Tab-separated table of C-alpha atoms in Angstrom:
chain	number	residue	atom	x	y	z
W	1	UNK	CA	122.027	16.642	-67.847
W	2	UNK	CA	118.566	18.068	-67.131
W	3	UNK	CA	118.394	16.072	-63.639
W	4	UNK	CA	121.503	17.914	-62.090
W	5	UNK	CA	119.387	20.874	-62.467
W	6	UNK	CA	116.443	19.338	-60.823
W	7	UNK	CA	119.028	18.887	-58.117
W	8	UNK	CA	118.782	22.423	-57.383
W	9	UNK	CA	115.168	22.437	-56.159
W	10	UNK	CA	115.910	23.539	-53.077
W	11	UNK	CA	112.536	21.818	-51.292
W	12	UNK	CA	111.914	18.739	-50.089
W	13	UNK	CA	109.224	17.436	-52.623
W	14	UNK	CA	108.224	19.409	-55.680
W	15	UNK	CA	105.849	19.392	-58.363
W	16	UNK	CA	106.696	19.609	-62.064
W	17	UNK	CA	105.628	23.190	-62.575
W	18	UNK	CA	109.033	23.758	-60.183
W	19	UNK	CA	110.845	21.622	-62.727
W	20	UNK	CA	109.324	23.702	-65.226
W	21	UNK	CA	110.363	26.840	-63.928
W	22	UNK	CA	113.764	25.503	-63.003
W	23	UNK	CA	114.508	24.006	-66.797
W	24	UNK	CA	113.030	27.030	-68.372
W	25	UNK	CA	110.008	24.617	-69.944
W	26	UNK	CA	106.495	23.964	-70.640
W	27	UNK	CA	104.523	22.624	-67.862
W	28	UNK	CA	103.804	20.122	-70.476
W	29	UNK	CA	107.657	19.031	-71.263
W	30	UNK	CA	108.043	19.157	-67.254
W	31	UNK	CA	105.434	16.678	-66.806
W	32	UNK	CA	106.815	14.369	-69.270
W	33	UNK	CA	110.512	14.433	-67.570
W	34	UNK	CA	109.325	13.737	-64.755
W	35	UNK	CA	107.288	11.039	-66.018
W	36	UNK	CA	110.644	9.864	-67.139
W	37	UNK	CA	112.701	10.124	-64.207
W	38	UNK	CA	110.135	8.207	-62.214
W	39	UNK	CA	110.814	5.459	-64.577
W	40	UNK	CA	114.708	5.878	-64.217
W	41	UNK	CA	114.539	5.704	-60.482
W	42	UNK	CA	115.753	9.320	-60.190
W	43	UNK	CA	112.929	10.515	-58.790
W	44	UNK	CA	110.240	8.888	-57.099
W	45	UNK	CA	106.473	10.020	-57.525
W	46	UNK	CA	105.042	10.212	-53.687
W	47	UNK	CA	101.470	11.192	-55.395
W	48	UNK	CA	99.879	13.253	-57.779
W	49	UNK	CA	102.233	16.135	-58.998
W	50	UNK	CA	104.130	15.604	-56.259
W	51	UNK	CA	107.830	14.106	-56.495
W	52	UNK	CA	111.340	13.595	-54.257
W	53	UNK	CA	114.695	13.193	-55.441
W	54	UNK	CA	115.616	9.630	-55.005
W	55	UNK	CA	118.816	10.429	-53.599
W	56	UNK	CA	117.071	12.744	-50.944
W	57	UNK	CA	114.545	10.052	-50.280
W	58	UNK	CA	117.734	7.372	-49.006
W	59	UNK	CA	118.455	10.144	-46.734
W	60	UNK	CA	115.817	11.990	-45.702
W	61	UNK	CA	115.499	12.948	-41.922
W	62	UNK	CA	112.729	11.019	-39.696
W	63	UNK	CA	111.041	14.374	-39.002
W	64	UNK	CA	111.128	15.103	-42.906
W	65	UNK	CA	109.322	11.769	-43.318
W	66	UNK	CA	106.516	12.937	-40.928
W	67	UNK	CA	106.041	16.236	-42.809
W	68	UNK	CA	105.946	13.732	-46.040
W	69	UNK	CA	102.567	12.343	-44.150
W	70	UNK	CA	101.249	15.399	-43.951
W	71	UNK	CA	101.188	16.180	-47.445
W	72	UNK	CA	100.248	12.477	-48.977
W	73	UNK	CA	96.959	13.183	-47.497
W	74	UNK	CA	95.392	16.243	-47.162
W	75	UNK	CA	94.146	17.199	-44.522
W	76	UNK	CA	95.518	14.584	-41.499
W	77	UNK	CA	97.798	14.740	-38.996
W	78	UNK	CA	100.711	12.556	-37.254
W	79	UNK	CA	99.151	10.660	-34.059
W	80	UNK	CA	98.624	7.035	-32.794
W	81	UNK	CA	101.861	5.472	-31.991
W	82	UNK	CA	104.008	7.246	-33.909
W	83	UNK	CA	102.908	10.248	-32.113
W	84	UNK	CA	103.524	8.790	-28.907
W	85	UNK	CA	106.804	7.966	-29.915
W	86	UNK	CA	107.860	11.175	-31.102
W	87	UNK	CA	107.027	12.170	-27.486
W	88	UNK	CA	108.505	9.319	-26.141
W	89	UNK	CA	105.474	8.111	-24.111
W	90	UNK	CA	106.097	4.361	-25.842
W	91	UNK	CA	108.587	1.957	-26.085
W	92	UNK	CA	107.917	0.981	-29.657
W	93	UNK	CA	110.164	2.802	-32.119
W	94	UNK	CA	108.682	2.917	-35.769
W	95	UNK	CA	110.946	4.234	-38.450
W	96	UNK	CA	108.794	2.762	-41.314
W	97	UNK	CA	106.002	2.784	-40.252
W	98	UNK	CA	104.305	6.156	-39.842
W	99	UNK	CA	100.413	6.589	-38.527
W	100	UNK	CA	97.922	9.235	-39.284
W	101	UNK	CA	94.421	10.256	-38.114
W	102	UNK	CA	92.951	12.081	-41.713
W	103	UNK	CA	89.491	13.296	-42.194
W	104	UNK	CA	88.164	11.956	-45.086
W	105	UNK	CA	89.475	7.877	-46.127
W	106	UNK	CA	91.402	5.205	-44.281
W	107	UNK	CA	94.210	4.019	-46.490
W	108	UNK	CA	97.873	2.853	-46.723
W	109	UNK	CA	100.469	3.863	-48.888
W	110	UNK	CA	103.858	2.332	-49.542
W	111	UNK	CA	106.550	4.668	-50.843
W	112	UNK	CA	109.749	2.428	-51.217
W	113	UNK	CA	109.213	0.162	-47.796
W	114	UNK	CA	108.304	2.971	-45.788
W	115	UNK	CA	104.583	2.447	-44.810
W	116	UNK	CA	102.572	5.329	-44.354
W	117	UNK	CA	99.297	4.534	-43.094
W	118	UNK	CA	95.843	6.923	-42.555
W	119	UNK	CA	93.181	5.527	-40.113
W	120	UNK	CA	89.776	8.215	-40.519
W	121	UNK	CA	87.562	9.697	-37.852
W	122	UNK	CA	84.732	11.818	-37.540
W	123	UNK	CA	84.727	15.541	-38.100
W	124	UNK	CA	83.924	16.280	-34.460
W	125	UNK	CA	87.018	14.317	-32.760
W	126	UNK	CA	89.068	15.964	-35.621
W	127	UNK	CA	91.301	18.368	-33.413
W	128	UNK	CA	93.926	18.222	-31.009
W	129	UNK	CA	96.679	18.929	-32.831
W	130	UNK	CA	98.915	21.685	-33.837
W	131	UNK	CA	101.813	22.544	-36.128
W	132	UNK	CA	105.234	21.978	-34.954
W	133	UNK	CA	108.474	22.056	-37.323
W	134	UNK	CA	106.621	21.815	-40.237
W	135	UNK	CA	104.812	18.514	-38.917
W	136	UNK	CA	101.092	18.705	-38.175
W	137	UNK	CA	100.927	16.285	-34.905
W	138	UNK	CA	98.121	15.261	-32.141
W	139	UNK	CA	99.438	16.325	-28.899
W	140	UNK	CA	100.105	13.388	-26.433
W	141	UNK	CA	97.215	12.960	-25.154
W	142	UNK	CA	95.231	13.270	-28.271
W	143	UNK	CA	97.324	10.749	-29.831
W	144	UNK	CA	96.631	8.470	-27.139
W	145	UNK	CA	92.814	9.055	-27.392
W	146	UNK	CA	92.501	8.332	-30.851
W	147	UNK	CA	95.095	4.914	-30.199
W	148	UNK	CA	92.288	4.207	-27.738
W	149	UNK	CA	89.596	5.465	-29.887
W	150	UNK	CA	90.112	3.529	-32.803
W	151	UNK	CA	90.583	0.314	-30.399
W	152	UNK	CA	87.530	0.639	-28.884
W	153	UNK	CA	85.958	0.548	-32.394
W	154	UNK	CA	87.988	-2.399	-32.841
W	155	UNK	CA	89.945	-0.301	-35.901
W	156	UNK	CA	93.386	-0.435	-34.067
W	157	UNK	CA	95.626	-2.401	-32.054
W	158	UNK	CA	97.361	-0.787	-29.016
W	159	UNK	CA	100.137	-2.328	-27.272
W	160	UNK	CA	99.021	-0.882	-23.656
W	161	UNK	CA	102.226	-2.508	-22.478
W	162	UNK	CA	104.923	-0.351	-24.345
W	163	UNK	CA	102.738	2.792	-22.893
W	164	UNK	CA	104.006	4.955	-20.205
W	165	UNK	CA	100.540	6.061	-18.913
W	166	UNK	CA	102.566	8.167	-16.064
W	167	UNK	CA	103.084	10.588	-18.712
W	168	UNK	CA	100.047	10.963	-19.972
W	169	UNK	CA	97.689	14.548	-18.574
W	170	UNK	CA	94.788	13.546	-17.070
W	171	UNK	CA	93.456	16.861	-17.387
W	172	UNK	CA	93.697	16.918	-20.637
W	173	UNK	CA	91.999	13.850	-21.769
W	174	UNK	CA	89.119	14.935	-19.903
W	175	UNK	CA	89.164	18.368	-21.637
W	176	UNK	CA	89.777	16.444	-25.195
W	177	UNK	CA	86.972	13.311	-24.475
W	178	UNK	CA	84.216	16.076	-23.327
W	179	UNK	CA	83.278	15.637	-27.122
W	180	UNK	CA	83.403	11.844	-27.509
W	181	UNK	CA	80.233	9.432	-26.722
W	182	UNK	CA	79.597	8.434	-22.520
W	183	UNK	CA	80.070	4.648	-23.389
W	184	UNK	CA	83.781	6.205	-24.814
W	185	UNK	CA	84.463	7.283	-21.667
W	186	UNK	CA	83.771	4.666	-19.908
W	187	UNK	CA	86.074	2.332	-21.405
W	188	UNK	CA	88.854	5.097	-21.013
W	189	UNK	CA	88.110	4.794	-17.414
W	190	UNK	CA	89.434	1.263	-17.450
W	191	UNK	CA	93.010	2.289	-18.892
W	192	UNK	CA	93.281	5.476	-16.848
W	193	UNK	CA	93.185	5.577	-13.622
């Protein structure tokens, strides 16, 4: 069977032009397959071109599902709550429920109950963050600024109770909200003190 050969792709998504090149076929003929596994719930189609083996999927890693994020939307990285919990500077746990900040479209996407969700922002509060295991993620205290960001556009609701604000860098907030509008800053000044 073709599929125990798609097996071998050693990645952790792929596109069909792998399955060509790992069934010795047309780009064409890999398309189709995969077309058809999709349908036979052997693999599962996270976007465009872009596929996981279903069996991989049922036991993929947390951190693997955060570099998953990263690569349903181009470009974004992992921040808001999730973030924070990844640092442990929350309470709230979310394995299925995964939050990015992305440049260009707000959006959600379900991929077999796991929710990945993409809240945009502006070009110029577009930083902050930095590669880590594969996983493009906000530093803590960006993470937290965009949580409070997006709430004081009314975009976002953040549980201030499950925060521990004792963790968070003062100094770096400042450094990160030097780019962000005075009225901004302000209303950080209420939750930090």
């Amino acid at each position: 069977m073709k599929y125990n050969d798609i097996k071998k792709i050693n990645k952790l998504y792929f596109t069909y032009q792998d399955v060509a090149k790992i069934l010795s076929i047309s780009a064409d003929s890999a398309r189709v397959s995969c077309t058809r596994y999709v349908k036979q719930k052997y693999l599962i189609r996270l976007k465009n071109n872009f596929y996981i083996l279903k069996e991989r999927w049922d036991n993929i890693a947390p951190n693997q599902r955060l570099e998953l994020a990263n690569v349903l939307q181009v470009p974004s990285y992992i921040s808001l709550m999730t973030a924070l919990s990844f640092y442990e500077y929350t309470t709230q746990v979310q394995q299925k429920f995964i939050e990015s900040i992305s440049l260009y479209r707000t959006f959600t996407k379900d991929i077999e109950g796991v929710v990945f969700n993409y809240s945009r922002i502006k070009r110029d509060y577009y930083f902050g963050f930095s590669k880590k295991n594969n996983i493009f993620i906000a530093s803590p205290e960006k993470a937290f600024i965009d949580s409070l960001y997006l709430s004081y556009l009314g975009k976002y609701n953040l549980d201030f109770s499950s925060l521990n604000l004792e963790k968070i860098d003062r100094k770096s907030c400042e450094n990160i909200l030097k780019t962000y509008p005075s009225k901004f800053k302000t209303y950080y000044q209420r939750y930090i003190k």
